[in-house]
Coordinates of C-alpha atoms (C1' of nucleotides) in Angstrom, one line a residue:
Chain U
X17 CA 0.0 0.0 0.0
X18 CA 2.8 2.4 0.9
X19 CA 4.8 1.7 -2.2
X20 CA 1.8 1.9 -4.5
X21 CA 1.1 5.4 -3.3
X22 CA 4.6 6.6 -3.8
X23 CA 6.0 5.8 -0.4
X24 CA 9.0 3.7 0.5
X25 CA 9.0 0.9 3.0
X26 CA 12.0 0.9 5.2
X27 CA 13.5 -2.5 6.0
X28 CA 14.6 -1.6 9.5
X29 CA 13.4 0.8 12.1
X30 CA 16.7 2.6 12.0
X31 CA 16.3 3.6 8.3
X32 CA 12.7 4.6 8.6
X33 CA 11.4 8.1 8.4
X34 CA 8.3 7.4 10.3
X35 CA 7.0 4.5 12.3
X36 CA 3.5 3.3 12.1
X37 CA 1.9 1.0 14.6
X38 CA -1.5 -0.3 15.7
X39 CA -0.3 -0.7 19.2
X40 CA -2.2 1.4 21.7
X41 CA -0.2 1.0 24.8
X42 CA 2.8 3.2 25.0
X43 CA 4.8 0.8 27.1
X44 CA 4.4 -1.9 24.5
X45 CA 5.4 0.5 21.8
X46 CA 8.5 1.5 23.8
X47 CA 9.5 -2.1 24.1
X48 CA 9.7 -2.4 20.3
X49 CA 11.2 0.9 19.7
X50 CA 14.7 1.2 18.2
X51 CA 14.5 4.5 16.5
X52 CA 13.5 7.5 18.5
X53 CA 14.5 10.1 16.0
X54 CA 11.4 9.9 13.9
X55 CA 7.7 10.4 14.5
X56 CA 5.5 7.6 15.6
X57 CA 1.9 7.5 14.4
X58 CA -1.1 5.3 14.3
X59 CA -1.4 3.0 11.4
X60 CA -4.7 4.4 10.6
X61 CA -2.9 7.5 9.2
X62 CA -1.8 5.4 6.3
X63 CA -5.3 4.1 5.5
X64 CA -6.8 7.5 5.8
X65 CA -4.1 9.0 3.5
X66 CA -4.9 6.5 0.9
X67 CA -8.6 7.1 1.2
X68 CA -8.1 10.8 0.9
X69 CA -5.6 10.4 -1.8
X70 CA -3.2 12.8 -0.1
X71 CA -0.7 13.0 2.6
X72 CA -2.5 14.1 5.7
X73 CA -1.0 16.0 8.6
X74 CA 0.4 13.6 11.1
X75 CA -0.9 15.6 14.1
X76 CA -4.0 13.7 14.9
X77 CA -2.3 10.4 14.5
X78 CA 1.0 10.9 16.1
X79 CA 1.7 9.0 19.3
X80 CA 3.8 10.7 21.9
X81 CA 6.4 8.5 23.6
X82 CA 8.1 10.0 26.5
X83 CA 11.8 9.9 26.6
X84 CA 13.4 7.2 28.6
X85 CA 15.7 5.3 26.4
X86 CA 14.8 1.7 26.7
X87 CA 16.9 -0.1 24.2
X88 CA 15.3 -3.4 23.7
X89 CA 18.0 -5.8 22.8
X90 CA 16.0 -8.4 20.9
X91 CA 14.1 -7.4 17.9
X92 CA 10.7 -8.8 17.4
X93 CA 10.3 -7.8 13.8
X94 CA 9.3 -4.4 12.9
X95 CA 5.8 -5.0 14.1
X96 CA 3.6 -2.9 11.8
X97 CA 6.2 -2.0 9.3
X98 CA 4.3 -4.5 7.2
X99 CA 6.1 -6.1 4.3
X100 CA 9.6 -4.6 4.4
X101 CA 11.2 -3.5 1.2
X102 CA 14.4 -5.0 0.3
X103 CA 17.7 -3.7 1.2
X104 CA 19.4 -2.4 4.2
X105 CA 22.4 -0.9 2.7
X106 CA 22.4 2.6 1.7
X107 CA 25.9 3.5 2.2
X108 CA 26.3 5.4 -1.1
X109 CA 22.6 6.0 -1.5
X110 CA 22.7 9.4 -3.0
X111 CA 26.0 9.3 -4.8
X112 CA 25.7 10.8 -8.2
X113 CA 22.3 11.9 -7.4
X114 CA 23.2 15.4 -6.4
X115 CA 22.2 17.1 -9.6
X116 CA 19.8 20.0 -9.0
X117 CA 18.7 19.0 -5.6
X118 CA 18.9 21.9 -3.4
X119 CA 15.9 22.4 -1.2
X120 CA 14.8 18.9 -0.7
X121 CA 17.9 17.0 0.1
X122 CA 17.6 16.3 3.7
X123 CA 19.4 18.8 5.8
X124 CA 21.6 16.2 7.3
X125 CA 22.0 12.7 6.3
X126 CA 20.2 11.3 9.2
X127 CA 16.5 10.9 9.2
X128 CA 15.1 14.3 8.5
X129 CA 12.0 13.6 6.5
X130 CA 10.0 16.8 6.2
X131 CA 10.3 18.3 2.8
X132 CA 8.5 21.5 3.5
X133 CA 6.9 22.7 6.6
X134 CA 5.8 20.5 9.4
X135 CA 2.5 19.9 7.7
X136 CA 3.2 17.0 5.6
X137 CA 5.3 14.0 5.7
X138 CA 6.7 13.4 2.3
X139 CA 8.4 10.1 1.8
X140 CA 11.8 10.5 0.5
X141 CA 12.1 7.7 -2.0
X142 CA 15.8 7.9 -2.5
X143 CA 17.4 4.5 -1.8
X144 CA 15.4 3.3 -4.7
X145 CA 18.6 3.5 -6.6
X146 CA 20.1 0.9 -4.3
X147 CA 17.0 -1.2 -4.0
X148 CA 17.4 -4.8 -5.0
X149 CA 14.9 -7.6 -5.0
X150 CA 16.9 -10.7 -4.1
X151 CA 15.5 -12.0 -0.9
X152 CA 13.2 -9.0 -0.6
X153 CA 9.8 -9.3 0.9
X154 CA 7.1 -9.7 -1.9
X155 CA 5.2 -6.6 -2.9
X156 CA 1.7 -6.4 -1.8
X157 CA -1.0 -6.5 -4.4
X158 CA -2.4 -3.0 -4.4
X159 CA -5.7 -2.7 -6.0
X160 CA -7.2 0.6 -6.8
X161 CA -10.4 0.2 -4.8
X162 CA -8.6 0.5 -1.6
X163 CA -11.9 1.3 -0.3
X164 CA -13.0 -2.2 0.7
X165 CA -16.4 -1.9 -1.0
X166 CA -17.5 -5.4 -1.4
X167 CA -15.1 -7.0 -3.8
X168 CA -16.0 -10.2 -2.0
X169 CA -19.6 -10.0 -1.0
X170 CA -22.5 -11.0 -3.1
X171 CA -24.6 -7.9 -3.3
X172 CA -26.9 -9.9 -5.4
X173 CA -30.1 -8.4 -6.6
X174 CA -32.8 -10.3 -8.3
X175 CA -30.9 -11.2 -11.4
X176 CA -27.8 -13.1 -10.4
X177 CA -27.6 -14.9 -13.6
X178 CA -24.6 -15.8 -15.7
X179 CA -25.7 -13.1 -18.1
X180 CA -23.8 -9.9 -18.4
X181 CA -25.2 -6.7 -17.1
X182 CA -27.6 -5.2 -19.7
X183 CA -26.4 -1.7 -19.0
X184 CA -23.0 -2.6 -20.3
X185 CA -21.9 -1.8 -23.8
X186 CA -20.3 -5.1 -24.7
X187 CA -18.1 -3.9 -27.6
X188 CA -14.6 -4.4 -28.7
X189 CA -14.1 -0.7 -29.1
X190 CA -13.3 0.8 -25.7
X191 CA -13.9 4.3 -27.1
X192 CA -17.7 3.6 -27.3
X193 CA -18.3 3.3 -23.6
X194 CA -17.4 5.2 -20.5
X195 CA -14.5 3.8 -18.6
X196 CA -13.9 5.4 -15.1
X197 CA -10.6 5.7 -13.4
X198 CA -11.0 2.7 -11.3
X199 CA -13.1 -0.5 -11.3
X200 CA -15.8 -0.1 -8.8
X201 CA -16.5 -3.8 -8.3
X202 CA -13.6 -5.8 -9.7
X203 CA -10.6 -3.9 -8.6
X204 CA -8.6 -6.8 -7.3
X205 CA -9.0 -8.8 -10.4
X206 CA -8.0 -5.8 -12.5
X207 CA -4.9 -5.4 -10.4
X208 CA -3.9 -9.0 -11.1
X209 CA -4.4 -8.7 -14.8
X210 CA -2.3 -5.5 -14.8
X211 CA 0.5 -7.5 -13.4
X212 CA 0.2 -10.0 -16.2
X213 CA 0.0 -7.2 -18.8
X214 CA 3.1 -5.6 -17.4
X215 CA 5.0 -8.9 -17.5
X216 CA 4.0 -9.4 -21.2
X217 CA 5.2 -5.9 -21.9
X218 CA 8.6 -6.5 -20.3
X219 CA 8.9 -9.7 -22.4
X220 CA 8.0 -7.7 -25.4
X221 CA 5.0 -9.9 -26.1
X222 CA 3.2 -6.8 -27.3
X223 CA 0.1 -8.5 -28.7
X224 CA -0.4 -10.5 -25.6
X225 CA 0.0 -7.4 -23.5
X226 CA -2.6 -5.7 -25.7
X227 CA -5.1 -8.5 -25.1
X228 CA -4.7 -8.1 -21.4
X229 CA -5.3 -4.4 -21.8
X230 CA -8.5 -5.0 -23.7
X231 CA -9.7 -7.3 -20.9
X232 CA -8.7 -4.8 -18.2
X233 CA -10.5 -1.9 -19.9
X234 CA -13.6 -4.1 -20.3
X235 CA -13.7 -5.0 -16.7
X236 CA -13.1 -1.5 -15.5
X237 CA -16.1 -0.4 -17.5
X238 CA -18.2 -3.3 -16.3
X239 CA -20.8 -2.0 -14.0
X240 CA -21.1 -4.8 -11.4
X241 CA -19.1 -7.5 -9.7
X242 CA -18.4 -10.4 -11.9
X243 CA -20.0 -13.4 -10.3
X244 CA -19.1 -16.3 -12.4
X245 CA -16.7 -17.4 -15.1
X246 CA -19.5 -17.7 -17.5
X247 CA -20.5 -14.1 -16.9
X248 CA -16.8 -13.2 -17.5
X249 CA -16.6 -15.2 -20.6
X250 CA -19.4 -13.2 -22.3
X251 CA -17.5 -10.0 -22.0
X252 CA -15.8 -9.1 -25.2
X253 CA -12.0 -9.0 -24.6
X254 CA -12.2 -12.0 -22.3
X255 CA -11.4 -15.2 -24.0
X256 CA -10.5 -18.7 -22.8
X257 CA -7.2 -17.8 -21.0
X258 CA -8.5 -14.8 -19.1
X259 CA -11.8 -16.5 -18.4
X260 CA -9.9 -19.3 -16.7
X261 CA -7.9 -16.8 -14.7
X262 CA -11.1 -15.2 -13.6
X263 CA -12.5 -18.6 -12.6
X264 CA -9.5 -19.2 -10.4
X265 CA -9.8 -15.7 -9.0
X266 CA -13.4 -16.1 -8.1
X267 CA -12.8 -19.5 -6.4
X268 CA -9.6 -18.6 -4.5
X269 CA -9.4 -14.8 -4.3
X270 CA -6.0 -15.0 -6.0
X271 CA -4.4 -15.4 -9.4
X272 CA -1.3 -17.5 -8.7
X273 CA 0.3 -16.7 -12.1
X274 CA 0.1 -13.0 -11.3
X275 CA 0.8 -13.4 -7.6
X276 CA 4.1 -15.1 -8.4
X277 CA 5.3 -11.9 -10.1
X278 CA 5.0 -10.0 -6.8
X279 CA 8.0 -12.0 -5.5
X280 CA 9.8 -12.6 -8.8
X281 CA 13.2 -10.9 -8.7
X282 CA 13.6 -10.6 -12.4
X283 CA 10.2 -9.2 -13.0
X284 CA 10.5 -6.7 -10.2
X285 CA 13.9 -5.6 -11.3
X286 CA 13.0 -5.2 -14.9
X287 CA 9.9 -3.3 -13.8
X288 CA 12.0 -0.9 -11.8
X289 CA 14.6 -0.4 -14.6
X290 CA 11.8 0.2 -17.0
X291 CA 10.6 3.2 -14.9
X292 CA 13.6 5.2 -15.9
X293 CA 13.2 7.6 -18.8
X294 CA 15.1 6.2 -21.8
X295 CA 15.0 2.6 -20.5
X296 CA 12.7 0.3 -22.4
X297 CA 12.2 -3.5 -22.1
X298 CA 15.3 -4.3 -24.2
X299 CA 17.7 -2.1 -22.3
X300 CA 16.4 -3.3 -19.0
X301 CA 16.7 -6.9 -20.0
X302 CA 20.2 -6.2 -21.3
X303 CA 21.2 -4.8 -17.9
X304 CA 19.7 -7.8 -16.2
X305 CA 21.6 -10.1 -18.4
X306 CA 24.8 -8.2 -17.7
X307 CA 24.2 -9.0 -14.0
X308 CA 23.0 -5.6 -12.8
X309 CA 20.6 -5.8 -10.0
X310 CA 20.3 -2.2 -8.8
X311 CA 20.2 1.1 -10.6
X312 CA 23.2 2.3 -8.6
X313 CA 25.2 -0.6 -10.1
X314 CA 24.1 0.5 -13.6
X315 CA 25.2 4.1 -12.8
X316 CA 28.5 3.0 -11.4
X317 CA 29.5 0.5 -14.0
X318 CA 27.3 0.9 -17.1
X319 CA 28.2 3.0 -20.1
X320 CA 25.3 5.3 -20.4
X321 CA 24.0 8.0 -22.7
X322 CA 23.4 11.3 -21.0
X323 CA 19.7 10.9 -21.3
X324 CA 19.6 7.5 -19.7
X325 CA 21.9 8.6 -16.9
X326 CA 19.6 11.5 -16.2
X327 CA 16.7 9.2 -16.4
X328 CA 18.1 7.1 -13.6
X329 CA 19.2 10.0 -11.5
X330 CA 15.8 11.7 -11.7
X331 CA 13.9 8.5 -11.0
X332 CA 13.8 9.0 -7.2
X333 CA 11.9 12.2 -7.8
X334 CA 9.9 11.2 -10.8
X335 CA 8.3 8.3 -9.0
X336 CA 6.9 10.6 -6.3
X337 CA 3.3 11.2 -7.4
X338 CA 2.0 14.7 -7.9
X339 CA -1.2 15.7 -6.2
X340 CA -3.6 17.8 -8.3
X341 CA -2.4 20.9 -6.5
X342 CA 1.2 20.1 -7.4
X343 CA 0.1 19.8 -11.0
X344 CA -1.8 23.1 -10.8
X345 CA 1.2 24.9 -9.5
X346 CA 3.1 23.9 -12.6
X347 CA 0.3 24.8 -14.9
X348 CA 0.2 28.2 -13.5
X349 CA 3.9 28.6 -14.2
X350 CA 3.5 27.5 -17.8
X351 CA 0.5 29.8 -18.3
X352 CA 2.2 32.8 -16.9
X353 CA 5.3 32.3 -19.0
X354 CA 3.3 31.5 -22.1
X355 CA 1.4 34.8 -21.7
X356 CA 4.7 36.7 -21.6
X357 CA 5.9 35.0 -24.8
X358 CA 2.8 35.7 -26.7
X359 CA -0.6 36.8 -25.4
X360 CA -2.4 34.7 -28.0
X361 CA -1.1 31.4 -26.6
X362 CA -3.6 28.9 -25.2
X363 CA -2.3 26.5 -22.5
X364 CA -4.3 23.3 -22.0
X365 CA -3.4 20.7 -19.5
X366 CA -4.1 17.2 -20.8
X367 CA -3.0 13.7 -20.0
X368 CA -4.0 11.9 -16.8
X369 CA -4.6 15.2 -15.0
X370 CA -7.4 16.1 -17.5
X371 CA -8.8 12.6 -17.1
X372 CA -9.3 13.3 -13.4
X373 CA -6.5 11.4 -11.9
X374 CA -5.9 12.4 -8.3
X375 CA -2.2 11.6 -8.6
X376 CA -0.1 12.1 -11.7
X377 CA 3.3 10.9 -12.6
X378 CA 3.9 13.6 -15.1
X379 CA 2.2 16.6 -16.6
X380 CA 1.3 17.0 -20.3
X381 CA 0.5 20.4 -21.6
X382 CA -0.7 21.4 -25.1
X383 CA 0.3 24.9 -26.1
X384 CA -1.7 26.3 -29.0
X385 CA -3.1 29.7 -29.9
X386 CA -6.4 31.5 -29.7
X387 CA -6.2 32.4 -33.4
X388 CA -4.1 31.3 -36.3
X389 CA -0.6 32.6 -35.6
X390 CA 2.8 31.4 -36.6
X391 CA 3.9 28.9 -34.0
X392 CA 7.2 28.0 -35.4
X393 CA 9.3 29.5 -32.6
X394 CA 7.1 28.9 -29.7
X395 CA 8.6 25.8 -28.3
X396 CA 12.1 27.3 -28.2
X397 CA 10.9 30.5 -26.8
X398 CA 9.0 28.7 -24.1
X399 CA 11.9 26.5 -23.2
X400 CA 14.3 29.5 -23.2
X401 CA 12.0 31.4 -21.0
X402 CA 11.3 28.6 -18.6
X403 CA 15.0 27.8 -18.3
X404 CA 16.0 31.4 -17.7
X405 CA 13.3 31.7 -15.0
X406 CA 14.8 28.7 -13.3
X407 CA 11.9 26.3 -13.8
X408 CA 13.2 23.9 -16.4
X409 CA 16.3 22.1 -15.1
X410 CA 16.8 19.6 -18.0
X411 CA 15.4 19.0 -21.4
X412 CA 15.3 15.2 -21.6
X413 CA 14.2 15.2 -25.2
X414 CA 12.9 17.5 -27.8
X415 CA 11.8 17.3 -31.4
X416 CA 13.4 19.2 -34.2
X417 CA 12.1 22.6 -34.9
X418 CA 12.2 23.7 -38.5
X419 CA 11.6 21.7 -41.7
X420 CA 14.0 19.8 -43.8
X421 CA 16.4 17.6 -41.8
X422 CA 13.9 14.8 -41.7
X423 CA 13.6 14.7 -45.4
X424 CA 17.2 14.4 -46.0
X425 CA 17.4 11.5 -43.7
X426 CA 14.5 9.8 -45.5
X427 CA 16.1 10.3 -48.9
X428 CA 19.4 8.9 -47.6
X429 CA 17.7 5.8 -46.3
X430 CA 15.8 5.3 -49.5
X431 CA 19.0 5.6 -51.5
X432 CA 20.5 2.8 -49.5
X433 CA 17.5 0.6 -50.1
X434 CA 17.2 -0.6 -53.6
X435 CA 14.0 1.2 -54.1
X436 CA 11.2 -0.1 -56.4
X437 CA 8.0 1.5 -55.3
X438 CA 9.2 5.0 -55.1
X439 CA 5.7 6.4 -55.4
X440 CA 4.7 5.9 -51.9
X441 CA 8.1 6.9 -50.6
X442 CA 8.2 10.1 -52.5
X443 CA 4.7 11.1 -51.8
X444 CA 5.6 10.5 -48.1
X445 CA 8.5 12.9 -48.2
X446 CA 6.5 15.4 -50.2
X447 CA 3.8 15.3 -47.7
X448 CA 6.3 16.2 -45.0
X449 CA 7.8 19.0 -47.0
X450 CA 5.8 21.8 -45.5
X451 CA 6.2 22.9 -42.0
X452 CA 6.8 20.7 -39.1
X453 CA 3.7 19.3 -37.3
X454 CA 3.9 19.0 -33.6
X455 CA 7.1 20.0 -32.0
X456 CA 7.4 18.8 -28.5
X457 CA 9.7 18.5 -25.6
X458 CA 10.0 16.3 -22.5
X459 CA 11.4 18.4 -19.8
X460 CA 12.3 18.3 -16.1
X461 CA 10.9 21.1 -14.0
X462 CA 11.8 21.8 -10.5
X463 CA 8.6 22.3 -8.5
X464 CA 9.0 25.5 -6.5
X465 CA 7.0 24.6 -3.4
X466 CA 8.7 21.2 -2.8
X467 CA 11.9 21.2 -4.8
X468 CA 10.9 17.9 -6.3
X469 CA 11.9 17.3 -10.0
X470 CA 8.9 16.8 -12.2
X471 CA 8.5 15.6 -15.7
X472 CA 6.6 18.1 -17.8
X473 CA 5.8 17.4 -21.5
X474 CA 5.2 20.4 -23.7
X475 CA 3.4 19.9 -26.9
X476 CA 3.0 22.6 -29.5
X477 CA -0.1 22.5 -31.7
X478 CA -1.2 24.9 -34.4
X479 CA -4.6 26.4 -34.3
X480 CA -5.8 23.8 -36.7
X481 CA -4.3 20.9 -34.9
X482 CA -5.6 21.9 -31.5
X483 CA -8.6 19.7 -31.3
X484 CA -6.9 16.5 -32.4
X485 CA -3.9 17.3 -30.2
X486 CA -6.0 17.7 -27.2
X487 CA -7.9 14.5 -28.0
X488 CA -4.7 12.7 -28.7
X489 CA -2.8 13.8 -25.6
X490 CA -5.7 13.4 -23.2
X491 CA -5.6 9.7 -23.6
X492 CA -5.7 7.2 -22.1
X493 CA -3.3 5.4 -24.3
X494 CA -5.8 2.6 -24.8
X495 CA -8.6 5.1 -25.6
X496 CA -6.4 6.5 -28.3
X497 CA -5.6 3.1 -29.8
X498 CA -9.3 2.3 -29.7
X499 CA -10.7 5.4 -31.3
X500 CA -8.1 5.3 -34.0
X501 CA -8.9 1.6 -34.6
X502 CA -12.6 2.5 -34.8
X503 CA -12.0 5.4 -37.2
X504 CA -10.0 3.2 -39.5
X505 CA -12.1 0.1 -39.5
X506 CA -15.6 1.5 -39.2
X507 CA -15.3 4.9 -40.9
X508 CA -12.2 4.6 -43.1
X509 CA -10.7 7.6 -41.5
X510 CA -7.2 8.1 -40.3
X511 CA -6.9 9.8 -37.0
X512 CA -3.8 11.1 -35.3
X513 CA -3.0 13.9 -32.9
X514 CA -2.2 16.1 -36.0
X515 CA -5.4 15.6 -38.1
X516 CA -8.3 13.6 -39.2
X517 CA -8.2 12.6 -42.9
X518 CA -10.4 10.4 -45.1
X519 CA -8.5 7.4 -46.4
X520 CA -10.5 7.0 -49.6
X521 CA -8.5 8.4 -52.4
X522 CA -9.1 12.1 -52.6
X523 CA -7.5 12.3 -49.2
X524 CA -9.3 15.2 -47.7
X525 CA -8.8 16.7 -44.3
X526 CA -11.8 16.7 -42.0
X527 CA -11.9 20.0 -40.3
X528 CA -12.8 20.1 -36.6
X529 CA -12.8 23.0 -34.1
X530 CA -13.2 21.1 -30.9
X531 CA -13.2 17.6 -29.4
X532 CA -16.9 17.1 -29.9
X533 CA -16.5 17.6 -33.6
X534 CA -14.2 14.6 -33.7
X535 CA -16.7 12.4 -32.0
X536 CA -19.4 13.7 -34.3
X537 CA -17.4 13.1 -37.4
X538 CA -17.0 9.5 -36.2
X539 CA -20.6 9.3 -35.3
X540 CA -19.9 8.1 -31.8
X541 CA -21.2 9.4 -28.5
X542 CA -19.0 12.0 -26.7
X543 CA -17.0 10.5 -23.9
X544 CA -15.9 12.9 -21.3
X545 CA -12.2 12.9 -20.4
X546 CA -13.0 11.4 -16.9
X547 CA -14.5 8.4 -18.7
X548 CA -11.6 7.8 -21.1
X549 CA -9.6 5.8 -18.6
X550 CA -9.5 2.7 -20.6
Chain M
dC13 C1' -5.4 -17.0 -39.5
dG14 C1' -4.5 -11.8 -40.1
dG15 C1' -4.6 -7.8 -37.4
dC16 C1' -3.8 -5.4 -33.4
dA17 C1' -2.8 3.1 -33.3
dT18 C1' 0.0 6.5 -34.6
dA19 C1' 3.7 9.6 -34.8
dC20 C1' 8.0 11.2 -33.4
dG21 C1' 13.8 11.0 -32.5
Chain R
dC6 C1' 15.9 1.0 -29.8
dG7 C1' 13.4 4.8 -27.3
dT8 C1' 9.4 8.6 -26.2
dA9 C1' 4.2 10.2 -25.8
dT10 C1' -1.1 9.6 -25.4
Chain F
dG18 C1' -4.4 -13.3 -26.2
dC19 C1' -8.7 -12.3 -28.5
dC20 C1' -11.8 -10.9 -32.3
dG21 C1' -13.8 -11.1 -36.7

DNA sequence: CGGCATACG
DNA sequence: CGTAT
DNA sequence: GCCG
């Protein structure tokens, strides 16, 4: 639960920033206490934080323990420090991690844990660089519906049949039905399937991963608790394999194949590696095969591009989730700076934030204009400005600005290939010969209030492109795949974040002025951003 | 048994 | 190969 | 891994 919400579980009391306990008697607490430097609080703080989706003040939960050092000599586990993490060593924890961390590196190395004022306890998730999973306690399956709400119970109304809920749009196109952020009734099953999807992803079984994603989206959209394997089997996206997994889950409350991943060293290591910007499944696997087991080992011994090195070094911050107020602070900055670059600019936050997520891993912003203006210099102007104002610390990646270079590369590559069908190739490069479409940059901001490094993606869209850019960057990823699939298969329309065009031969651009126009052009019902969480 | 989103560096 | 939704 |  802690880790899922961005916290870090200490292995020993001594390395903890905060102790949680369900003990009520202060003498019993004292008996187990080996670390008096940090706050002690009631375990209910954790549950309430998760419920509220934010870090609550510790005040009401903190447990005072008067000072009489009673060093207990024998350790009876870390009582309620349930499910320790992995490693104890953190000797060189922050080595090479000193880039651009001023305000939030702890004042002294010991166990200072307050990032800001005394109001919030913010977990410092450093030592993720030295985390390794050999002999580590298994992760706990964390399912979104932390809120108990009968995943188990039979809230069975009249019709407990094996038929699917008639309110459910049983389609293979996720974009045709609302999909909320979290499954209301099948959250635990979804959590298991997500593990399997991730495992397939890391093995680069893309098609299999996609199949799991279809099933997951279907279940998230499904309006009641699945009660039987037959009921599950009727849902489009669930075939024989996932139906069987569902049967096992319904009988035992677990999915062993997925459960095993929670304690699988290779899976957990690859998963961690893969969280670094610039590190995909192949790179992660290569590192594993070379014997690396922690990110620190990779930093110390690997030969890395600057981007990947940065990606590793920034990970301890990047994995700290942003609250909506954190996101909004950054939006304000971008809006203010955009206004001073050009007062016609329009700044639109998209991504998970727009879909209503309470916690975000990054922030995506579409920058467009209120009227048709020349946008060609906007990205560089914005980056310059944000840099000089001290907000942007790094540009992890950015697309080229002007026209041309891309064409040259295409031609070169074609020349190398013994080309036969030059028609398509040439038309392709001609099509690109105008101006560049969507320049974009993936940047690292320092958030003023916390000093935490945050990934902010800036996307430039022309006035014309604005609707498709907003649709495309709002996601979710699966929603985008689905609506593009639908456009192609059912309407013979090609949809991207740049444009909508008819595929039948006189390729004509379908003009749209807002998101709704796109849904209308496809003749599908409008789905609000909050319901695009496929 | 073919197809699975699309575009960028 | 990697990035984004 | 599932759909058409």
